Structure formats: C-alpha cells, structure tokens
PDB file of C-alpha atoms in Angstrom:
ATOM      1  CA  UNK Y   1      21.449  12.261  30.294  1.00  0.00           C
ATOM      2  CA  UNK Y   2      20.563   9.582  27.953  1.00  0.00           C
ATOM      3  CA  UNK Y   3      22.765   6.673  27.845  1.00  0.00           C
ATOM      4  CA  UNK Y   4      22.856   4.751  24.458  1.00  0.00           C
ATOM      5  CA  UNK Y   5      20.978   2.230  23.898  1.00  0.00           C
ATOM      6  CA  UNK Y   6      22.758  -1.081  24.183  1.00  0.00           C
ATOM      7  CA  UNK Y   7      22.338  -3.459  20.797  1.00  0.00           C
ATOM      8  CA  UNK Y   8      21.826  -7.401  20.597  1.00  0.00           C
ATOM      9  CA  UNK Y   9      25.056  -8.769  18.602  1.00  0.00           C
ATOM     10  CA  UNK Y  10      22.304 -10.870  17.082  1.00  0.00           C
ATOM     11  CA  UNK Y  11      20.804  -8.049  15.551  1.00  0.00           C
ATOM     12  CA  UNK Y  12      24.419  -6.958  13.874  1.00  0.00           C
ATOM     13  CA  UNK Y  13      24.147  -9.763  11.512  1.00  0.00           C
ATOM     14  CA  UNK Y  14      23.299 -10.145   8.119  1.00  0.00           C
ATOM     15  CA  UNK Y  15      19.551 -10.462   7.411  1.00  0.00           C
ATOM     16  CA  UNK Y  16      17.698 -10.054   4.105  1.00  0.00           C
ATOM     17  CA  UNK Y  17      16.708  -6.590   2.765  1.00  0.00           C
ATOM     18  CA  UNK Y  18      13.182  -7.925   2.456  1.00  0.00           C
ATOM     19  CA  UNK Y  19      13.200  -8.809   6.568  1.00  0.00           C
ATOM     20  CA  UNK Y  20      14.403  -5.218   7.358  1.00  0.00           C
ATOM     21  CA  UNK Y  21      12.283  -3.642   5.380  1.00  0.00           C
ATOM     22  CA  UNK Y  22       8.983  -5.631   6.928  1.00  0.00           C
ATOM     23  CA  UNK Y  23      10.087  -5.013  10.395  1.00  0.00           C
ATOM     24  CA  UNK Y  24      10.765  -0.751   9.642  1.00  0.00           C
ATOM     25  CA  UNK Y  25       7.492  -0.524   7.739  1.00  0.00           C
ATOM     26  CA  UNK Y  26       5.840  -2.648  10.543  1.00  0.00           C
ATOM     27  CA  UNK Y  27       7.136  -0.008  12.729  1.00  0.00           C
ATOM     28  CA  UNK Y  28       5.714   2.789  10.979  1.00  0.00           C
ATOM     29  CA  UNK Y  29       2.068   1.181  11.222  1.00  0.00           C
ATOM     30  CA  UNK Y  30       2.629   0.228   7.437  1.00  0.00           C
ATOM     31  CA  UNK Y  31       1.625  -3.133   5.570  1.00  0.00           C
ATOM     32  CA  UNK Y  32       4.762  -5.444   4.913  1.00  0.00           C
ATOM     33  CA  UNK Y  33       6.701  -4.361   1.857  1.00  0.00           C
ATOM     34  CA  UNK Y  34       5.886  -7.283   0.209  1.00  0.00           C
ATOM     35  CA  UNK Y  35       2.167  -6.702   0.054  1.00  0.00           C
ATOM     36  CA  UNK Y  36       2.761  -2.965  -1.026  1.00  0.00           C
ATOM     37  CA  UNK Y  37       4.897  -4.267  -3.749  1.00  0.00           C
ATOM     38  CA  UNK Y  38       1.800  -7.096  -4.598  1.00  0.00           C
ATOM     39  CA  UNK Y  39      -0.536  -4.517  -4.720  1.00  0.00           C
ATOM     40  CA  UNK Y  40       1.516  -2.434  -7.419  1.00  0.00           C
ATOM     41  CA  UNK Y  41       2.695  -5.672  -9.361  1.00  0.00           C
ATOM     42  CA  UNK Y  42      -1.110  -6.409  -9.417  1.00  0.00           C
ATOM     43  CA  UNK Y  43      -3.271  -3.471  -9.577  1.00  0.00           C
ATOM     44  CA  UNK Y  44      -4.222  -3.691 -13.025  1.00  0.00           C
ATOM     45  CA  UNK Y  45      -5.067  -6.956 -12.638  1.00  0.00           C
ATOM     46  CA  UNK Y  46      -7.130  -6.641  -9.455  1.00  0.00           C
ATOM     47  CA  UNK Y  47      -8.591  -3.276 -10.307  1.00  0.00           C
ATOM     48  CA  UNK Y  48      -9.017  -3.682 -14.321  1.00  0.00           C
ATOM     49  CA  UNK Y  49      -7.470  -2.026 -16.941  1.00  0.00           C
ATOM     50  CA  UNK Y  50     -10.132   1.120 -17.135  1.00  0.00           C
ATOM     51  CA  UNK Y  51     -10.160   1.479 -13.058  1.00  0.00           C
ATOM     52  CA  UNK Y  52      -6.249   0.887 -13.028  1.00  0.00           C
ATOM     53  CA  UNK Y  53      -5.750   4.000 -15.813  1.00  0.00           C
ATOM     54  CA  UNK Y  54      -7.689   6.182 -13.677  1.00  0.00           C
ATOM     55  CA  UNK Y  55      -6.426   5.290 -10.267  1.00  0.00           C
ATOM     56  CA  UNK Y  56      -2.941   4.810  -8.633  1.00  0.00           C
ATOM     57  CA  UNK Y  57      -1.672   2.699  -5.348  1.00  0.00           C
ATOM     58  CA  UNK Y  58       0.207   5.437  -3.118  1.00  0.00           C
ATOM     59  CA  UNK Y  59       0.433   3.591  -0.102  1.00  0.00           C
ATOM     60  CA  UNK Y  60      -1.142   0.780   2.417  1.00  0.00           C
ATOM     61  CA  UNK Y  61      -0.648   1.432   5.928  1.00  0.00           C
ATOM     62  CA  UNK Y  62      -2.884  -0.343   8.708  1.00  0.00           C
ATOM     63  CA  UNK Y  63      -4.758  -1.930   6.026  1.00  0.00           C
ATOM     64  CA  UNK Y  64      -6.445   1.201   4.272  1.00  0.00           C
ATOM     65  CA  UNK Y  65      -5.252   1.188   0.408  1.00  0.00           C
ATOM     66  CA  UNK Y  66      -4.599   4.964  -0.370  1.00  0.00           C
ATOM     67  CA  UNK Y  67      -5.358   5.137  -4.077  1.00  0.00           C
ATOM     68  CA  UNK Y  68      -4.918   8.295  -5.910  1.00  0.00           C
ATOM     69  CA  UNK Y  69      -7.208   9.563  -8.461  1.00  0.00           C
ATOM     70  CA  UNK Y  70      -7.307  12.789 -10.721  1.00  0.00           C
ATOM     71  CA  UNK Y  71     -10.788  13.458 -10.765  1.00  0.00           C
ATOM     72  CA  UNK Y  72     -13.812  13.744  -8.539  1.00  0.00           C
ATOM     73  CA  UNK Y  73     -16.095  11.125 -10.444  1.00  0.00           C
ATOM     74  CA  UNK Y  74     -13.570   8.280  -9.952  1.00  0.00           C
ATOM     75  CA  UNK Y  75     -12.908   8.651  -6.368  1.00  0.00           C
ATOM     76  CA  UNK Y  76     -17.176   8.320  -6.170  1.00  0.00           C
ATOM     77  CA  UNK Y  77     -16.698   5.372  -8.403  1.00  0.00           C
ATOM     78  CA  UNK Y  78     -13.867   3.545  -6.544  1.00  0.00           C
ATOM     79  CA  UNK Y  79     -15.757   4.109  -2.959  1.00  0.00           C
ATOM     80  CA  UNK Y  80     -18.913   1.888  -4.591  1.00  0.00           C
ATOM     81  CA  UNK Y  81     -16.266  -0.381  -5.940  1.00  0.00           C
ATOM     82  CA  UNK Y  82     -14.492  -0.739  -2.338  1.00  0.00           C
ATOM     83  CA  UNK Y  83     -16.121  -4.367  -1.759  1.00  0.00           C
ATOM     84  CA  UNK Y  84     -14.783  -5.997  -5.007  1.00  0.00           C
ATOM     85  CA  UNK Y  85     -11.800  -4.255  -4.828  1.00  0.00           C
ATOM     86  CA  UNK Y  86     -11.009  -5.464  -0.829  1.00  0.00           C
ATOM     87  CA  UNK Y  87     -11.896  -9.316  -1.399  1.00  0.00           C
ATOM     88  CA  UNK Y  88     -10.205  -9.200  -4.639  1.00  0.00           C
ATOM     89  CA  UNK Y  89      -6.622  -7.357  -3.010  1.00  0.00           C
ATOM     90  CA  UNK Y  90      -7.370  -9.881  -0.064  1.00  0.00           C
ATOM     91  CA  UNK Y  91      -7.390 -12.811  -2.350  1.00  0.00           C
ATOM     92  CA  UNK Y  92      -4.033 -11.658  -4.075  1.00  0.00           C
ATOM     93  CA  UNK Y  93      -2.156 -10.712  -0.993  1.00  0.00           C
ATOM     94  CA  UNK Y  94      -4.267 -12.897   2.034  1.00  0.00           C
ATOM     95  CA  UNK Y  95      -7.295 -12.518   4.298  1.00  0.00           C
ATOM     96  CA  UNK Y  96      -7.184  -8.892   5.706  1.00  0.00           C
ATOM     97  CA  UNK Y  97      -4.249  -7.697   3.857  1.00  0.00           C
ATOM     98  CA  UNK Y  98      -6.479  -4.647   2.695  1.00  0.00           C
ATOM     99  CA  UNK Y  99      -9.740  -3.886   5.223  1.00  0.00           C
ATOM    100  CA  UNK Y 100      -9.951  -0.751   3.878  1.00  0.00           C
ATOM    101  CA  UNK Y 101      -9.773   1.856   0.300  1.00  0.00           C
ATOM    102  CA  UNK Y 102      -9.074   5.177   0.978  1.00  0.00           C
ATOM    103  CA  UNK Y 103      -9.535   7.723  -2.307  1.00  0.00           C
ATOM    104  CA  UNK Y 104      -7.691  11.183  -2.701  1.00  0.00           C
ATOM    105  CA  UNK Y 105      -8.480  13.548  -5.565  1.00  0.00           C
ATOM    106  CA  UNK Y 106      -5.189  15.260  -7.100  1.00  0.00           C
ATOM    107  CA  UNK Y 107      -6.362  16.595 -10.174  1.00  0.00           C
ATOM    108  CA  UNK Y 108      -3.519  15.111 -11.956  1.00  0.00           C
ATOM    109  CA  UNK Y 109      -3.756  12.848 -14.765  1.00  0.00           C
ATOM    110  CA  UNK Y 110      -2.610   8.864 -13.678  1.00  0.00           C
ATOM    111  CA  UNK Y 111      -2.079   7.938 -17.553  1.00  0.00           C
ATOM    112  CA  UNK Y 112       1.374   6.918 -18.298  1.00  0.00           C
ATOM    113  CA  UNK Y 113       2.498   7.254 -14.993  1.00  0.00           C
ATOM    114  CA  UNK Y 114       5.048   5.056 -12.966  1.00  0.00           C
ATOM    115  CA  UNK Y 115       4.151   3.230 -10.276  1.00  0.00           C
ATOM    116  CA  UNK Y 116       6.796   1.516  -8.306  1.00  0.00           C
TER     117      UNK Y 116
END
C-alpha cells in the first residue's frame, strides 16, 4: 500500500503565484512562465510585424520555441530565419532561453488571433 507522502510545513506557506508556477512548469520540462509570457509580450517585436502576422508562440518547453504557422511557405521561411530569431529571443529573455524553433503547419489563419 502506498502511504502518503509526508509534506514540509515550509512548503504550506504562502509563496507568489509567479514561484509556483516556475517550479510546476519546471517540472513539466517547460521554460519558466516568465519567459513564455516574454516571448508572447515580445514576439512582434522580436519576430517583426510581417513574420509575427503569420506565425504564433504555442509553447517553449526545453528550450525549443513551438511556433505555429498556417501555411507551408512560412514554416520554410521561419526554419532559415531560426538564427536571428534564437539570438534575438535570447537577447530579450537571456543566453539560452530559446536553443531551439520548432514550426508546425495548421492551416489556420494567425491574423487577428489572441495570443496569451
């Protein structure tokens, strides 16, 4: 039988949401919230306003940026753009924040939509 696992009073306190949040996604193998939330607070700005129409931040886990795009062309475009787009990301959010860009074609259109 499994006994229950016995918890630290310490870790009953009060911590920020922010803290939580960096230790579960750390857990999961995923980037600190706070550089998932950089990376959609900055995208446009890092990627470029006719790169940022065409492709969405989904996710950052281990340092591979999963971008979503809608059509076959960009995702070709955005792998030759991988370089800028790393040191720029890594410049925003700190030195091997983003190693990686990973590109997924949905075939739906990223105008207009919400992101974060």
């Amino acid at each position: 039988m499994n006994r229950p696992r016995r918890v630290d009073p310490a870790d009953r306190d009060p911590r920020p949401l922010a803290a939580a949040l960096d230790e579960l996604t750390g857990q999961l193998g995923m980037a600190p919230s706070s550089h998932l939330s950089a990376v959609f607070a900055h995208w446009a700005e890092v990627a470029g306003p006719v790169v940022s129409a065409h492709a969405t931040p989904v996710g950052l886990r281990r340092g591979v940026l999963q971008l979503e795009v809608a059509e076959p062309g960009w995702a070709t475009q955005l792998r030759h753009l991988e370089p800028q787009l790393v040191a720029r990301l890594c410049e925003q959010l700190g030195d091997e924040a983003v190693t990686a860009v990973r590109v997924t074609v949905t075939g739906r259109s990223h105008r207009g939509r919400s992101r974060g």
